[in-house]
Coordinates of C-alpha atoms in Angstrom, one line a residue:
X492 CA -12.5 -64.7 7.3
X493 CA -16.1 -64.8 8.0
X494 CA -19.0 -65.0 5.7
X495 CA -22.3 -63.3 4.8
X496 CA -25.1 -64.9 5.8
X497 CA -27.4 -65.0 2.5
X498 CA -29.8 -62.5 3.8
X499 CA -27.3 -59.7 3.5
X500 CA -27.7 -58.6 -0.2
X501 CA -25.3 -56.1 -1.6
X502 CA -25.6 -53.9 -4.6
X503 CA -23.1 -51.3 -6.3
X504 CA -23.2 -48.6 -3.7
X505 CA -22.1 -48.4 -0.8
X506 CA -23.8 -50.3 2.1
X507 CA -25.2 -48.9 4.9
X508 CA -25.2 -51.4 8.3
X509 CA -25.9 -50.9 11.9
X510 CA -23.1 -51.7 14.7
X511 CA -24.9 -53.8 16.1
X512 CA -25.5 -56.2 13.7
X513 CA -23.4 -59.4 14.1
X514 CA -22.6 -59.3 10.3
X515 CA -21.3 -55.8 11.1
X516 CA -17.1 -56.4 10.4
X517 CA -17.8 -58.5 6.8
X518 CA -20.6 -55.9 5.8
X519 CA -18.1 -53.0 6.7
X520 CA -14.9 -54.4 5.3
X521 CA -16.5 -55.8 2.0
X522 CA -18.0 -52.2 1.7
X523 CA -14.7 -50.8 1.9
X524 CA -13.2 -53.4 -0.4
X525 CA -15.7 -52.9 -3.0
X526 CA -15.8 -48.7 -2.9
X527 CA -13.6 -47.4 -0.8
X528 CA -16.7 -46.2 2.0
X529 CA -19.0 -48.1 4.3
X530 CA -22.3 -46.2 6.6
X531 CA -22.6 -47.5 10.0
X532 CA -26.3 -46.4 11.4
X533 CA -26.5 -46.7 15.6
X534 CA -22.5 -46.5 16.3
X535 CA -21.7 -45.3 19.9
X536 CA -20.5 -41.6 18.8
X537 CA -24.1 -39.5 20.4
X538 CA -25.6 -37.8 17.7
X539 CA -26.3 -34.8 20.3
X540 CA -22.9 -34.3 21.0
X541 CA -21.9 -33.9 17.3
X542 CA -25.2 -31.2 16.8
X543 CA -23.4 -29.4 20.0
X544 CA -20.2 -29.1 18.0
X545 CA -21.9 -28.0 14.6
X546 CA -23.9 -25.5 16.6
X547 CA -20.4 -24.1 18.4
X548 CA -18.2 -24.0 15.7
X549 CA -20.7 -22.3 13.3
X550 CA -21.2 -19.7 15.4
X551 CA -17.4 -19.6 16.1
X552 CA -16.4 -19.2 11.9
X553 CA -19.4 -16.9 12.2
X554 CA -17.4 -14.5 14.3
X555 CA -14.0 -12.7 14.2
X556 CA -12.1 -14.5 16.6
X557 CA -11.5 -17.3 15.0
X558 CA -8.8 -15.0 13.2
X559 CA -6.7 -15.1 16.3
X560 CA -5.9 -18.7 16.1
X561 CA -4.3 -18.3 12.3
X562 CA -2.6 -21.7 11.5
X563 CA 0.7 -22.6 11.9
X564 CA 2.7 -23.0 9.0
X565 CA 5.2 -25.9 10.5
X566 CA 2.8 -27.5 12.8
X567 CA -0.5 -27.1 10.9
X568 CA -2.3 -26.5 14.0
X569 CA -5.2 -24.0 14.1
X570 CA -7.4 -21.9 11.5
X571 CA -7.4 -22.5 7.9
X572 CA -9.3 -19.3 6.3
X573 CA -10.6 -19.7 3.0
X574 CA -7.7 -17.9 0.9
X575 CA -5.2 -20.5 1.5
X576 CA -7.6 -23.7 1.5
X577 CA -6.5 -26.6 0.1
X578 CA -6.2 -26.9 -3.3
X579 CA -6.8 -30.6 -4.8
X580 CA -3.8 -32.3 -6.3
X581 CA -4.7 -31.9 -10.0
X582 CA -6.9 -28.7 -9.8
X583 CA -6.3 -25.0 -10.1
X584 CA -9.0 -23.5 -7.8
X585 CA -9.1 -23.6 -4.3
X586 CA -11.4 -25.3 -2.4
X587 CA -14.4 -23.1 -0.9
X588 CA -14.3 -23.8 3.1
X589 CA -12.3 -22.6 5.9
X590 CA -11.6 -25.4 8.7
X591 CA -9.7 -25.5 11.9
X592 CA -7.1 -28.3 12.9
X593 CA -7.4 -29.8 16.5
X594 CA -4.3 -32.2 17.4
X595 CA -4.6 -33.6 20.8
X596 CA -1.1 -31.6 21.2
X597 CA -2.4 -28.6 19.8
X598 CA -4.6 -24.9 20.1
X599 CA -8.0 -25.2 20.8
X600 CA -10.7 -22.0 20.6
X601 CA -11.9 -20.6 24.3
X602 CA -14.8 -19.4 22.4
X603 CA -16.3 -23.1 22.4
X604 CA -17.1 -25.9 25.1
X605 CA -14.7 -29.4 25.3
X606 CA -17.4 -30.8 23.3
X607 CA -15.1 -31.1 20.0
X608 CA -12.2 -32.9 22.3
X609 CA -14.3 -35.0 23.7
X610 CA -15.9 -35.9 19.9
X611 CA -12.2 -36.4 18.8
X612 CA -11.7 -39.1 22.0
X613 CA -14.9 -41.1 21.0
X614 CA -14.6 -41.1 17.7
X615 CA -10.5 -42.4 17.7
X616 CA -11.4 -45.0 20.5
X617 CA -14.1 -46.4 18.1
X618 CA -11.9 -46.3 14.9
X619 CA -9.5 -48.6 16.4
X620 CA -12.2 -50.8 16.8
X621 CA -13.1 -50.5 12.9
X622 CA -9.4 -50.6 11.9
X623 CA -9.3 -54.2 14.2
X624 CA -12.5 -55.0 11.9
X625 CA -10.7 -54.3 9.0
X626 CA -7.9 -56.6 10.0
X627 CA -9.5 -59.7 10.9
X628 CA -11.4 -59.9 7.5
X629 CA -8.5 -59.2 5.1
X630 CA -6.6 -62.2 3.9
X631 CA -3.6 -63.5 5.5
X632 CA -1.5 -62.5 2.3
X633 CA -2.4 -58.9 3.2
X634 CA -2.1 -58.6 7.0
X635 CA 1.3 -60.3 7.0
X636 CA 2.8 -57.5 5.0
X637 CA 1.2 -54.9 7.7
X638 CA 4.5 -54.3 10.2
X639 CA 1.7 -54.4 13.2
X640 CA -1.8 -54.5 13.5
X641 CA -4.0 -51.4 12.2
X642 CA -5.1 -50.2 15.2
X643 CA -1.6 -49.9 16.8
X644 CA -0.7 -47.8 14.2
X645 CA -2.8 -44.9 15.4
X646 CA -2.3 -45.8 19.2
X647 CA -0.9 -42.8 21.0
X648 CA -0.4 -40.9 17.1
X649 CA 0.9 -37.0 17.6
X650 CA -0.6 -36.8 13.5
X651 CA -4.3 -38.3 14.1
X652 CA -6.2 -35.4 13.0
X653 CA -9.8 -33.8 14.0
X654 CA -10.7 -31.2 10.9
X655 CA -13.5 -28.7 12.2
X656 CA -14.7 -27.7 8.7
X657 CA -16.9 -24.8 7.4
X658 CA -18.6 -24.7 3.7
X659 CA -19.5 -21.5 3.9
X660 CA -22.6 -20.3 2.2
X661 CA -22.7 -19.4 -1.3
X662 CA -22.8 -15.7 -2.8
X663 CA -23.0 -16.1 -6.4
X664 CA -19.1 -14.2 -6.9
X665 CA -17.0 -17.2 -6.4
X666 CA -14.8 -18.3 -9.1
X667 CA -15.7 -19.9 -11.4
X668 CA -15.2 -24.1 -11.4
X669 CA -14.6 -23.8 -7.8
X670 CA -16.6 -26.1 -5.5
X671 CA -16.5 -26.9 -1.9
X672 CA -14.4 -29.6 -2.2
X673 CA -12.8 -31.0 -5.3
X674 CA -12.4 -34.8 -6.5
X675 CA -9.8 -36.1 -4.0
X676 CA -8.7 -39.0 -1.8
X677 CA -7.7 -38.8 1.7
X678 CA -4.0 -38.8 3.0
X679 CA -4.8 -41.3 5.9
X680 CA -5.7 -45.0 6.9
X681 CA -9.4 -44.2 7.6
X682 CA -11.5 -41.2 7.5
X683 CA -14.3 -41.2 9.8
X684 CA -16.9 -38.3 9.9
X685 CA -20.3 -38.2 11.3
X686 CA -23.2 -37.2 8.1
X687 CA -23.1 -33.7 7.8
X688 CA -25.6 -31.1 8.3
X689 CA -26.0 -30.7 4.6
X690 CA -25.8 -33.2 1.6
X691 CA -23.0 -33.0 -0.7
X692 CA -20.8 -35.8 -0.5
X693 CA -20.5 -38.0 -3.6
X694 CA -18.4 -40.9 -4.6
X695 CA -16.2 -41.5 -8.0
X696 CA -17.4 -45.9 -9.1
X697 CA -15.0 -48.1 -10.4
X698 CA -17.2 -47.5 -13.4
X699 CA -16.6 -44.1 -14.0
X700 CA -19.7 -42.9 -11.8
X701 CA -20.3 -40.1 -9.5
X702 CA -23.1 -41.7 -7.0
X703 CA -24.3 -39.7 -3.8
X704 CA -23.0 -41.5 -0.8
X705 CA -25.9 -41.9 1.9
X706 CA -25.3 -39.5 4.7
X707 CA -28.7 -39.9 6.6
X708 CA -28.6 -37.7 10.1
X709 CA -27.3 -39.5 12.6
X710 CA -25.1 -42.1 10.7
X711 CA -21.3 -42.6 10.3
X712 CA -19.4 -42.7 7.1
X713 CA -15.8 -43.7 6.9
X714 CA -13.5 -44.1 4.2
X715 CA -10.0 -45.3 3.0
X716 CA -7.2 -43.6 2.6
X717 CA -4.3 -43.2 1.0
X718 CA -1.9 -44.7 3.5
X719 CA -4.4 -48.2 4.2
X720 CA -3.9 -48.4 0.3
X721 CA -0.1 -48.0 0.8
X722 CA -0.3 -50.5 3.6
X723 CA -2.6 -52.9 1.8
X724 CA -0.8 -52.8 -1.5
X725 CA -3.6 -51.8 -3.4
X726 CA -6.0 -54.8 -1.9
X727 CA -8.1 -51.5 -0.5
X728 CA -8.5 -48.1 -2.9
X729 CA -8.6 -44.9 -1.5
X730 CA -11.5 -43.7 -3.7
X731 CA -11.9 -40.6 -5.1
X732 CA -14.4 -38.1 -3.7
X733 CA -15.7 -34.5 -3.8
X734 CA -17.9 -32.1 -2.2
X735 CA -20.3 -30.8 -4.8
X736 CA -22.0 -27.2 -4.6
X737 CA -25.9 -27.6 -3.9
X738 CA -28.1 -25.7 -6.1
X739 CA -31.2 -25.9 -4.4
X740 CA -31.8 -23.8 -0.6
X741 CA -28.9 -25.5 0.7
X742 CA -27.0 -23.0 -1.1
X743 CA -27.8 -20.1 1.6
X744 CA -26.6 -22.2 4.5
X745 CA -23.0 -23.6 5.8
X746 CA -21.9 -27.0 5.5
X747 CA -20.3 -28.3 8.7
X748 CA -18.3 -32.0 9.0
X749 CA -16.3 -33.4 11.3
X750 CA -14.2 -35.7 9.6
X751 CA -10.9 -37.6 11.8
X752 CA -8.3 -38.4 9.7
X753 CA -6.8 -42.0 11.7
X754 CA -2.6 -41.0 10.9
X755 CA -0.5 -43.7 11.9
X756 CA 2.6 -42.5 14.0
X757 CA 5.1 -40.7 11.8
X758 CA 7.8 -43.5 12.0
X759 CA 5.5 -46.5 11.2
X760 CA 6.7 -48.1 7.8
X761 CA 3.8 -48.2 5.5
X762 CA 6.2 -49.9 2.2
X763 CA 9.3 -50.4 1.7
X764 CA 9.2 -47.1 0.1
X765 CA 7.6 -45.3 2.5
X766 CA 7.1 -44.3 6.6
X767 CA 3.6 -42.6 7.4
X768 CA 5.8 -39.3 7.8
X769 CA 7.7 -39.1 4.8
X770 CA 3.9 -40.0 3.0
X771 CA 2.1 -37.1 4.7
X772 CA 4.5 -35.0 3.7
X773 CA 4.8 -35.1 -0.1
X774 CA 1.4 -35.2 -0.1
X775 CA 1.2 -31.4 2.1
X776 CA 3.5 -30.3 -0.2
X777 CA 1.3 -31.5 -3.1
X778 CA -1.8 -29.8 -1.6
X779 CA -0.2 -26.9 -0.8
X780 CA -0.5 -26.9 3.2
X781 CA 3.6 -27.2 3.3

């Protein structure tokens, strides 16, 4: 495993490095290691392209016709509206956003340009590049237990989700408690979603800690999973995160994010107790979605 050069200084939040910096796999991975997100400023994903997408899909939640894409209750494909969002394992109160699922398999809206396939592409060819950076700087003791390297794992995956996600705009009526996204971690290996139009996104600390995670325009934020934990053994944490309600203008205007979910193929075995398929779905089940 490589090491820091001394000039890299670290704190308790989450660290923020550029791709191109030679330090860049240690800086990531140690980030991840320590809690559960890294930020990656100047990655190859074009910033333009994701403002094209956020612009698109806006104006497509805006309209009606997102209603003729209703999802799919066996293959979870298509549009999520906000009366059957997820609801967070451990809460009561639905989550306030609608999203759309894209599966490289699956429906995608006429009403907007290839821009959101050609996102998904980008993005997936990169995270196997961070998955292969989180490989070569974990020890030995936990690669040997992984059935095949990280980035396999997602190679050709019919699961690897795109979520086109809308927090709508706040009206004062909605129910009381409920916030656009409650404490939760991710099903997946990875999570990796470009900074959102609008802040929001906070972190749970080892310490007990909500802490904002930085989400400057134009930067990358990725985070672990549930199944890299699996995987790992517990040597990574998928953290705990939420989506808190703004109080300020931000109130008045939608949230969009992109995030892709990295699935490993259904029949990879994450444990001896479990395959990435037979993971996913108890957890559905557990938000609702199945």
């Amino acid at each position: 495993m490589a090491k820091l050069n001394p000039v890299h200084r670290i704190d308790d939040g989450v660290t923020a490095l550029s791709y191109d910096d030679p330090y860049a796999p240690v800086l990531f991975t140690e980030s991840l290691r320590r809690t559960g997100f890294a930020v990656i400023r100047r990655h190859p994903i074009p910033r333009e392209l994701v403002q094209t997408i956020h612009a698109e899909w806006l104006a497509f939640f805006e309209s009606d016709a997102k209603h003729a894409y209703a999802f799919d209750p066996t293959r979870l494909d298509g549009f999520f509206p906000a009366t059957v969002s997820e609801t967070a394992k451990g809460n009561d109160k639905r989550d306030l956003k609608e999203f759309f699922h894209l599966f490289p398999w699956g429906r995608y809206p006429g009403e907007v340009s290839g821009a959101a396939r050609r996102y998904f592409e980008i993005a997936s060819d990169f995270a196997g590049e961070l998955l292969s950076w989180v490989e070569a700087n974990t020890p030995a003791e936990v690669t040997d237990r992984f059935p095949m390297p990280l980035a396999s794992m997602i190679r050709e995956s019919p699961t690897t989700l795109l979520r086109v996600l809308r927090y709508p705009p706040l009206t004062g009526s909605e129910e009381a408690g409920a916030v656009r996204a409650a404490a939760h971690e991710d099903i997946n290996l990875l999570t990796v979603v470009p900074a959102s139009n609008e802040r929001g996104l906070q972190l749970l600390t080892r310490s007990g800690r909500w802490i904002d995670v930085p989400a400057d325009p134009g930067t990358l934020i990725v985070n672990v999973g549930d199944m890299l934990q699996e995987a790992s053994r517990g040597y990574y944490r998928s953290t705990t995160h939420r989506v808190v309600n703004p109080s300020d203008d931000g109130a008045r205007r939608s949230r969009l994010s992109l995030p892709l979910f990295l699935q490993p193929r259904p029949e990879v075995a994450l444990s001896e107790r479990h395959t990435a398929g037979s993971y996913m779905d108890e957890r559905l089940r557990e938000l609702g979605l199945r």
